[in-house]
């Protein structure tokens, strides 16, 4: 079994209203040093295979088809 | 300026319905090798300070007070 970690982040050029809201909330709580905040998703996926090359290819397909919206999001993954 | 990365994950003992939904969706798309899926949050936070020790302490406070619900979530962070 392989363990994969997938990071899905909003592209740099796309606004992140959730991140802005968190930044505002942190400011109003006294964390004035907080600059830009960007929020993404973090997924831990267990894969029932031991073939790393195949896992990589399959994960890429999962990201493209379901996990990330590649119009506005970037993704990257690591296989542990 | 320091760049911090915060990971907020659901505690192991807590159900993750979002992860289960994604697992189901991946199965129905033909990714039968997918086992458990757990979904968390990934935050990139810019901090307007150069004091790493202070940044660490402040980040801990941000996580405890706003970014994570410590009843059901764990957090960890890295300062780059």
PDB file of N, CA and C in Angstrom, chain A:
ATOM      1  N   UNK A   1       0.832  -1.217   0.000  1.00  0.00           N
ATOM      2  CA  UNK A   1       0.000   0.000   0.000  1.00  0.00           C
ATOM      3  C   UNK A   1       0.859   1.256   0.000  1.00  0.00           C
ATOM      4  N   UNK A   2       0.487   2.200  -0.826  1.00  0.00           N
ATOM      5  CA  UNK A   2       1.205   3.474  -0.873  1.00  0.00           C
ATOM      6  C   UNK A   2       0.340   4.572  -0.255  1.00  0.00           C
ATOM      7  N   UNK A   3       1.023   5.522   0.356  1.00  0.00           N
ATOM      8  CA  UNK A   3       0.304   6.673   0.926  1.00  0.00           C
ATOM      9  C   UNK A   3       0.663   7.910   0.127  1.00  0.00           C
ATOM     10  N   UNK A   4      -0.347   8.551  -0.405  1.00  0.00           N
ATOM     11  CA  UNK A   4      -0.090   9.758  -1.182  1.00  0.00           C
ATOM     12  C   UNK A   4      -0.646  10.974  -0.454  1.00  0.00           C
ATOM     13  N   UNK A   5       0.023  12.086  -0.630  1.00  0.00           N
ATOM     14  CA  UNK A   5      -0.449  13.364  -0.101  1.00  0.00           C
ATOM     15  C   UNK A   5      -0.647  14.295  -1.279  1.00  0.00           C
ATOM     16  N   UNK A   6      -1.836  14.849  -1.382  1.00  0.00           N
ATOM     17  CA  UNK A   6      -2.150  15.731  -2.510  1.00  0.00           C
ATOM     18  C   UNK A   6      -2.418  17.134  -1.970  1.00  0.00           C
ATOM     19  N   UNK A   7      -1.801  18.111  -2.594  1.00  0.00           N
ATOM     20  CA  UNK A   7      -2.021  19.517  -2.235  1.00  0.00           C
ATOM     21  C   UNK A   7      -2.719  20.195  -3.391  1.00  0.00           C
ATOM     22  N   UNK A   8      -3.851  20.798  -3.124  1.00  0.00           N
ATOM     23  CA  UNK A   8      -4.568  21.540  -4.156  1.00  0.00           C
ATOM     24  C   UNK A   8      -4.602  23.003  -3.724  1.00  0.00           C
ATOM     25  N   UNK A   9      -4.031  23.866  -4.540  1.00  0.00           N
ATOM     26  CA  UNK A   9      -3.954  25.283  -4.176  1.00  0.00           C
ATOM     27  C   UNK A   9      -4.575  26.142  -5.270  1.00  0.00           C
ATOM     28  N   UNK A  10      -5.074  27.290  -4.866  1.00  0.00           N
ATOM     29  CA  UNK A  10      -5.639  28.217  -5.840  1.00  0.00           C
ATOM     30  C   UNK A  10      -4.500  28.879  -6.608  1.00  0.00           C
ATOM     31  N   UNK A  11      -4.649  28.996  -7.917  1.00  0.00           N
ATOM     32  CA  UNK A  11      -3.590  29.597  -8.740  1.00  0.00           C
ATOM     33  C   UNK A  11      -3.288  31.012  -8.261  1.00  0.00           C
ATOM     34  N   UNK A  12      -2.041  31.412  -8.424  1.00  0.00           N
ATOM     35  CA  UNK A  12      -1.580  32.709  -7.926  1.00  0.00           C
ATOM     36  C   UNK A  12      -2.418  33.866  -8.477  1.00  0.00           C
ATOM     37  N   UNK A  13      -2.866  33.730  -9.708  1.00  0.00           N
ATOM     38  CA  UNK A  13      -3.579  34.837 -10.360  1.00  0.00           C
ATOM     39  C   UNK A  13      -5.064  34.887 -10.000  1.00  0.00           C
ATOM     40  N   UNK A  14      -5.531  33.929  -9.219  1.00  0.00           N
ATOM     41  CA  UNK A  14      -6.953  33.848  -8.899  1.00  0.00           C
ATOM     42  C   UNK A  14      -7.190  34.357  -7.475  1.00  0.00           C
ATOM     43  N   UNK A  15      -8.235  35.156  -7.294  1.00  0.00           N
ATOM     44  CA  UNK A  15      -8.566  35.683  -5.974  1.00  0.00           C
ATOM     45  C   UNK A  15      -8.932  34.552  -5.020  1.00  0.00           C
ATOM     46  N   UNK A  16      -8.603  34.736  -3.757  1.00  0.00           N
ATOM     47  CA  UNK A  16      -8.911  33.728  -2.745  1.00  0.00           C
ATOM     48  C   UNK A  16      -9.722  34.391  -1.622  1.00  0.00           C
ATOM     49  N   UNK A  17     -11.042  34.496  -1.814  1.00  0.00           N
ATOM     50  CA  UNK A  17     -11.874  35.197  -0.826  1.00  0.00           C
ATOM     51  C   UNK A  17     -11.818  34.550   0.556  1.00  0.00           C
ATOM     52  N   UNK A  18     -11.689  33.225   0.592  1.00  0.00           N
ATOM     53  CA  UNK A  18     -11.624  32.540   1.889  1.00  0.00           C
ATOM     54  C   UNK A  18     -10.337  32.956   2.619  1.00  0.00           C
ATOM     55  N   UNK A  19      -9.254  33.026   1.858  1.00  0.00           N
ATOM     56  CA  UNK A  19      -7.987  33.468   2.440  1.00  0.00           C
ATOM     57  C   UNK A  19      -8.062  34.905   2.935  1.00  0.00           C
ATOM     58  N   UNK A  20      -8.720  35.758   2.150  1.00  0.00           N
ATOM     59  CA  UNK A  20      -8.872  37.151   2.567  1.00  0.00           C
ATOM     60  C   UNK A  20      -9.695  37.260   3.838  1.00  0.00           C
ATOM     61  N   UNK A  21     -10.741  36.444   3.944  1.00  0.00           N
ATOM     62  CA  UNK A  21     -11.590  36.463   5.138  1.00  0.00           C
ATOM     63  C   UNK A  21     -10.792  36.038   6.367  1.00  0.00           C
ATOM     64  N   UNK A  22      -9.963  35.018   6.204  1.00  0.00           N
ATOM     65  CA  UNK A  22      -9.145  34.549   7.328  1.00  0.00           C
ATOM     66  C   UNK A  22      -8.121  35.614   7.713  1.00  0.00           C
ATOM     67  N   UNK A  23      -7.529  36.250   6.701  1.00  0.00           N
ATOM     68  CA  UNK A  23      -6.574  37.327   6.974  1.00  0.00           C
ATOM     69  C   UNK A  23      -7.258  38.436   7.783  1.00  0.00           C
ATOM     70  N   UNK A  24      -8.464  38.848   7.352  1.00  0.00           N
ATOM     71  CA  UNK A  24      -9.196  39.893   8.068  1.00  0.00           C
ATOM     72  C   UNK A  24      -9.512  39.479   9.493  1.00  0.00           C
ATOM     73  N   UNK A  25      -9.927  38.234   9.661  1.00  0.00           N
ATOM     74  CA  UNK A  25     -10.262  37.741  10.998  1.00  0.00           C
ATOM     75  C   UNK A  25      -9.028  37.749  11.894  1.00  0.00           C
ATOM     76  N   UNK A  26      -7.883  37.325  11.351  1.00  0.00           N
ATOM     77  CA  UNK A  26      -6.641  37.306  12.152  1.00  0.00           C
ATOM     78  C   UNK A  26      -6.242  38.738  12.531  1.00  0.00           C
ATOM     79  N   UNK A  27      -6.396  39.671  11.596  1.00  0.00           N
ATOM     80  CA  UNK A  27      -6.087  41.071  11.915  1.00  0.00           C
ATOM     81  C   UNK A  27      -6.954  41.566  13.057  1.00  0.00           C
ATOM     82  N   UNK A  28      -8.251  41.283  12.948  1.00  0.00           N
ATOM     83  CA  UNK A  28      -9.169  41.807  13.962  1.00  0.00           C
ATOM     84  C   UNK A  28      -8.955  41.120  15.307  1.00  0.00           C
ATOM     85  N   UNK A  29      -8.248  39.999  15.303  1.00  0.00           N
ATOM     86  CA  UNK A  29      -7.923  39.328  16.570  1.00  0.00           C
ATOM     87  C   UNK A  29      -6.574  39.788  17.112  1.00  0.00           C
ATOM     88  N   UNK A  30      -5.938  40.734  16.421  1.00  0.00           N
ATOM     89  CA  UNK A  30      -4.686  41.292  16.937  1.00  0.00           C
ATOM     90  C   UNK A  30      -3.430  40.737  16.293  1.00  0.00           C
ATOM     91  N   UNK A  31      -3.600  39.851  15.296  1.00  0.00           N
ATOM     92  CA  UNK A  31      -2.424  39.309  14.611  1.00  0.00           C
ATOM     93  C   UNK A  31      -2.097  40.219  13.417  1.00  0.00           C
ATOM     94  N   UNK A  32      -1.571  41.402  13.740  1.00  0.00           N
ATOM     95  CA  UNK A  32      -1.335  42.434  12.730  1.00  0.00           C
ATOM     96  C   UNK A  32      -0.218  42.056  11.762  1.00  0.00           C
ATOM     97  N   UNK A  33       0.638  41.131  12.150  1.00  0.00           N
ATOM     98  CA  UNK A  33       1.776  40.779  11.296  1.00  0.00           C
ATOM     99  C   UNK A  33       1.384  39.895  10.125  1.00  0.00           C
ATOM    100  N   UNK A  34       0.117  39.446  10.110  1.00  0.00           N
ATOM    101  CA  UNK A  34      -0.304  38.517   9.061  1.00  0.00           C
ATOM    102  C   UNK A  34      -0.463  39.245   7.734  1.00  0.00           C
ATOM    103  N   UNK A  35       0.246  38.792   6.720  1.00  0.00           N
ATOM    104  CA  UNK A  35       0.098  39.322   5.376  1.00  0.00           C
ATOM    105  C   UNK A  35      -0.853  38.431   4.599  1.00  0.00           C
ATOM    106  N   UNK A  36      -0.488  38.138   3.367  1.00  0.00           N
ATOM    107  CA  UNK A  36      -1.371  37.348   2.512  1.00  0.00           C
ATOM    108  C   UNK A  36      -1.628  35.959   3.100  1.00  0.00           C
ATOM    109  N   UNK A  37      -2.872  35.523   3.000  1.00  0.00           N
ATOM    110  CA  UNK A  37      -3.236  34.157   3.390  1.00  0.00           C
ATOM    111  C   UNK A  37      -3.873  33.476   2.180  1.00  0.00           C
ATOM    112  N   UNK A  38      -3.399  32.295   1.848  1.00  0.00           N
ATOM    113  CA  UNK A  38      -3.998  31.513   0.754  1.00  0.00           C
ATOM    114  C   UNK A  38      -4.400  30.165   1.334  1.00  0.00           C
ATOM    115  N   UNK A  39      -5.589  29.730   0.985  1.00  0.00           N
ATOM    116  CA  UNK A  39      -6.088  28.480   1.554  1.00  0.00           C
ATOM    117  C   UNK A  39      -6.290  27.441   0.462  1.00  0.00           C
ATOM    118  N   UNK A  40      -5.808  26.259   0.722  1.00  0.00           N
ATOM    119  CA  UNK A  40      -5.968  25.178  -0.230  1.00  0.00           C
ATOM    120  C   UNK A  40      -6.452  23.923   0.462  1.00  0.00           C
ATOM    121  N   UNK A  41      -6.447  22.836  -0.266  1.00  0.00           N
ATOM    122  CA  UNK A  41      -6.860  21.550   0.292  1.00  0.00           C
ATOM    123  C   UNK A  41      -5.662  20.633   0.425  1.00  0.00           C
ATOM    124  N   UNK A  42      -5.789  19.749   1.372  1.00  0.00           N
ATOM    125  CA  UNK A  42      -4.726  18.811   1.691  1.00  0.00           C
ATOM    126  C   UNK A  42      -5.386  17.450   1.799  1.00  0.00           C
ATOM    127  N   UNK A  43      -4.994  16.509   0.957  1.00  0.00           N
ATOM    128  CA  UNK A  43      -5.652  15.203   0.968  1.00  0.00           C
ATOM    129  C   UNK A  43      -4.643  14.095   1.231  1.00  0.00           C
ATOM    130  N   UNK A  44      -5.008  13.174   2.105  1.00  0.00           N
ATOM    131  CA  UNK A  44      -4.217  11.964   2.312  1.00  0.00           C
ATOM    132  C   UNK A  44      -4.984  10.816   1.665  1.00  0.00           C
ATOM    133  N   UNK A  45      -4.355  10.165   0.703  1.00  0.00           N
ATOM    134  CA  UNK A  45      -5.029   9.117  -0.053  1.00  0.00           C
ATOM    135  C   UNK A  45      -4.224   7.825   0.060  1.00  0.00           C
ATOM    136  N   UNK A  46      -4.862   6.783   0.556  1.00  0.00           N
ATOM    137  CA  UNK A  46      -4.209   5.471   0.577  1.00  0.00           C
ATOM    138  C   UNK A  46      -4.494   4.757  -0.738  1.00  0.00           C
ATOM    139  N   UNK A  47      -3.450   4.172  -1.309  1.00  0.00           N
ATOM    140  CA  UNK A  47      -3.610   3.482  -2.589  1.00  0.00           C
ATOM    141  C   UNK A  47      -3.214   2.027  -2.435  1.00  0.00           C
ATOM    142  N   UNK A  48      -4.100   1.149  -2.857  1.00  0.00           N
ATOM    143  CA  UNK A  48      -3.884  -0.280  -2.698  1.00  0.00           C
ATOM    144  C   UNK A  48      -3.058  -0.819  -3.864  1.00  0.00           C
ATOM    145  N   UNK A  49      -1.838  -0.354  -3.961  1.00  0.00           N
ATOM    146  CA  UNK A  49      -0.916  -0.797  -5.003  1.00  0.00           C
ATOM    147  C   UNK A  49       0.504  -0.582  -4.499  1.00  0.00           C
ATOM    148  N   UNK A  50       1.467  -1.264  -5.094  1.00  0.00           N
ATOM    149  CA  UNK A  50       2.860  -1.031  -4.706  1.00  0.00           C
ATOM    150  C   UNK A  50       3.687  -0.521  -5.876  1.00  0.00           C
ATOM    151  N   UNK A  51       3.009  -0.261  -6.969  1.00  0.00           N
ATOM    152  CA  UNK A  51       3.690   0.208  -8.174  1.00  0.00           C
ATOM    153  C   UNK A  51       3.687   1.737  -8.167  1.00  0.00           C
ATOM    154  N   UNK A  52       4.823   2.329  -7.824  1.00  0.00           N
ATOM    155  CA  UNK A  52       4.885   3.779  -7.667  1.00  0.00           C
ATOM    156  C   UNK A  52       4.626   4.517  -8.982  1.00  0.00           C
ATOM    157  N   UNK A  53       5.155   3.986 -10.073  1.00  0.00           N
ATOM    158  CA  UNK A  53       4.994   4.661 -11.357  1.00  0.00           C
ATOM    159  C   UNK A  53       3.526   4.675 -11.761  1.00  0.00           C
ATOM    160  N   UNK A  54       2.866   3.528 -11.547  1.00  0.00           N
ATOM    161  CA  UNK A  54       1.449   3.452 -11.886  1.00  0.00           C
ATOM    162  C   UNK A  54       0.651   4.380 -10.972  1.00  0.00           C
ATOM    163  N   UNK A  55       1.005   4.362  -9.676  1.00  0.00           N
ATOM    164  CA  UNK A  55       0.301   5.206  -8.703  1.00  0.00           C
ATOM    165  C   UNK A  55       0.401   6.671  -9.104  1.00  0.00           C
ATOM    166  N   UNK A  56       1.574   7.057  -9.579  1.00  0.00           N
ATOM    167  CA  UNK A  56       1.786   8.449  -9.954  1.00  0.00           C
ATOM    168  C   UNK A  56       0.869   8.844 -11.114  1.00  0.00           C
ATOM    169  N   UNK A  57       0.805   7.935 -12.088  1.00  0.00           N
ATOM    170  CA  UNK A  57      -0.022   8.200 -13.251  1.00  0.00           C
ATOM    171  C   UNK A  57      -1.504   8.273 -12.883  1.00  0.00           C
ATOM    172  N   UNK A  58      -1.912   7.324 -12.019  1.00  0.00           N
ATOM    173  CA  UNK A  58      -3.316   7.277 -11.608  1.00  0.00           C
ATOM    174  C   UNK A  58      -3.674   8.511 -10.775  1.00  0.00           C
ATOM    175  N   UNK A  59      -2.772   8.920  -9.905  1.00  0.00           N
ATOM    176  CA  UNK A  59      -3.024  10.103  -9.083  1.00  0.00           C
ATOM    177  C   UNK A  59      -3.173  11.347  -9.949  1.00  0.00           C
ATOM    178  N   UNK A  60      -2.333  11.433 -10.970  1.00  0.00           N
ATOM    179  CA  UNK A  60      -2.419  12.577 -11.879  1.00  0.00           C
ATOM    180  C   UNK A  60      -3.822  12.609 -12.501  1.00  0.00           C
ATOM    181  N   UNK A  61      -4.308  11.442 -12.911  1.00  0.00           N
ATOM    182  CA  UNK A  61      -5.643  11.365 -13.504  1.00  0.00           C
ATOM    183  C   UNK A  61      -6.711  11.758 -12.492  1.00  0.00           C
ATOM    184  N   UNK A  62      -6.574  11.291 -11.244  1.00  0.00           N
ATOM    185  CA  UNK A  62      -7.565  11.649 -10.201  1.00  0.00           C
ATOM    186  C   UNK A  62      -7.604  13.154  -9.994  1.00  0.00           C
ATOM    187  N   UNK A  63      -6.426  13.773  -9.957  1.00  0.00           N
ATOM    188  CA  UNK A  63      -6.356  15.220  -9.752  1.00  0.00           C
ATOM    189  C   UNK A  63      -7.013  15.956 -10.906  1.00  0.00           C
ATOM    190  N   UNK A  64      -6.673  15.541 -12.118  1.00  0.00           N
ATOM    191  CA  UNK A  64      -7.209  16.226 -13.299  1.00  0.00           C
ATOM    192  C   UNK A  64      -8.728  16.066 -13.406  1.00  0.00           C
ATOM    193  N   UNK A  65      -9.214  14.881 -13.004  1.00  0.00           N
ATOM    194  CA  UNK A  65     -10.627  14.584 -13.241  1.00  0.00           C
ATOM    195  C   UNK A  65     -11.528  14.983 -12.084  1.00  0.00           C
ATOM    196  N   UNK A  66     -11.019  14.902 -10.857  1.00  0.00           N
ATOM    197  CA  UNK A  66     -11.914  15.147  -9.725  1.00  0.00           C
ATOM    198  C   UNK A  66     -11.345  16.086  -8.673  1.00  0.00           C
ATOM    199  N   UNK A  67     -10.105  15.845  -8.256  1.00  0.00           N
ATOM    200  CA  UNK A  67      -9.638  16.509  -7.033  1.00  0.00           C
ATOM    201  C   UNK A  67      -9.351  17.985  -7.211  1.00  0.00           C
ATOM    202  N   UNK A  68      -8.896  18.373  -8.384  1.00  0.00           N
ATOM    203  CA  UNK A  68      -8.584  19.788  -8.606  1.00  0.00           C
ATOM    204  C   UNK A  68      -9.390  20.315  -9.783  1.00  0.00           C
ATOM    205  N   UNK A  69      -9.790  21.560  -9.696  1.00  0.00           N
ATOM    206  CA  UNK A  69     -10.364  22.249 -10.846  1.00  0.00           C
ATOM    207  C   UNK A  69      -9.210  22.993 -11.503  1.00  0.00           C
ATOM    208  N   UNK A  70      -8.683  22.398 -12.566  1.00  0.00           N
ATOM    209  CA  UNK A  70      -7.416  22.912 -13.106  1.00  0.00           C
ATOM    210  C   UNK A  70      -7.551  24.270 -13.792  1.00  0.00           C
ATOM    211  N   UNK A  71      -8.787  24.759 -13.936  1.00  0.00           N
ATOM    212  CA  UNK A  71      -8.948  26.114 -14.469  1.00  0.00           C
ATOM    213  C   UNK A  71      -8.441  27.136 -13.447  1.00  0.00           C
ATOM    214  N   UNK A  72      -8.758  26.904 -12.192  1.00  0.00           N
ATOM    215  CA  UNK A  72      -8.398  27.891 -11.161  1.00  0.00           C
ATOM    216  C   UNK A  72      -7.470  27.318 -10.088  1.00  0.00           C
ATOM    217  N   UNK A  73      -7.187  26.030 -10.149  1.00  0.00           N
ATOM    218  CA  UNK A  73      -6.373  25.428  -9.091  1.00  0.00           C
ATOM    219  C   UNK A  73      -5.147  24.708  -9.651  1.00  0.00           C
ATOM    220  N   UNK A  74      -4.087  24.707  -8.866  1.00  0.00           N
ATOM    221  CA  UNK A  74      -2.909  23.894  -9.142  1.00  0.00           C
ATOM    222  C   UNK A  74      -2.924  22.707  -8.194  1.00  0.00           C
ATOM    223  N   UNK A  75      -2.228  21.645  -8.568  1.00  0.00           N
ATOM    224  CA  UNK A  75      -2.102  20.529  -7.629  1.00  0.00           C
ATOM    225  C   UNK A  75      -0.687  19.985  -7.691  1.00  0.00           C
ATOM    226  N   UNK A  76      -0.307  19.356  -6.608  1.00  0.00           N
ATOM    227  CA  UNK A  76       0.932  18.596  -6.611  1.00  0.00           C
ATOM    228  C   UNK A  76       0.751  17.451  -5.629  1.00  0.00           C
ATOM    229  N   UNK A  77       1.504  16.388  -5.798  1.00  0.00           N
ATOM    230  CA  UNK A  77       1.360  15.276  -4.857  1.00  0.00           C
ATOM    231  C   UNK A  77       2.695  14.627  -4.572  1.00  0.00           C
ATOM    232  N   UNK A  78       2.734  13.991  -3.418  1.00  0.00           N
ATOM    233  CA  UNK A  78       3.912  13.227  -3.008  1.00  0.00           C
ATOM    234  C   UNK A  78       3.444  11.824  -2.678  1.00  0.00           C
ATOM    235  N   UNK A  79       4.273  10.845  -3.029  1.00  0.00           N
ATOM    236  CA  UNK A  79       3.947   9.468  -2.668  1.00  0.00           C
ATOM    237  C   UNK A  79       4.963   9.005  -1.630  1.00  0.00           C
ATOM    238  N   UNK A  80       4.463   8.634  -0.464  1.00  0.00           N
ATOM    239  CA  UNK A  80       5.382   8.267   0.636  1.00  0.00           C
ATOM    240  C   UNK A  80       5.734   6.788   0.571  1.00  0.00           C
TER     241      UNK A  80
END
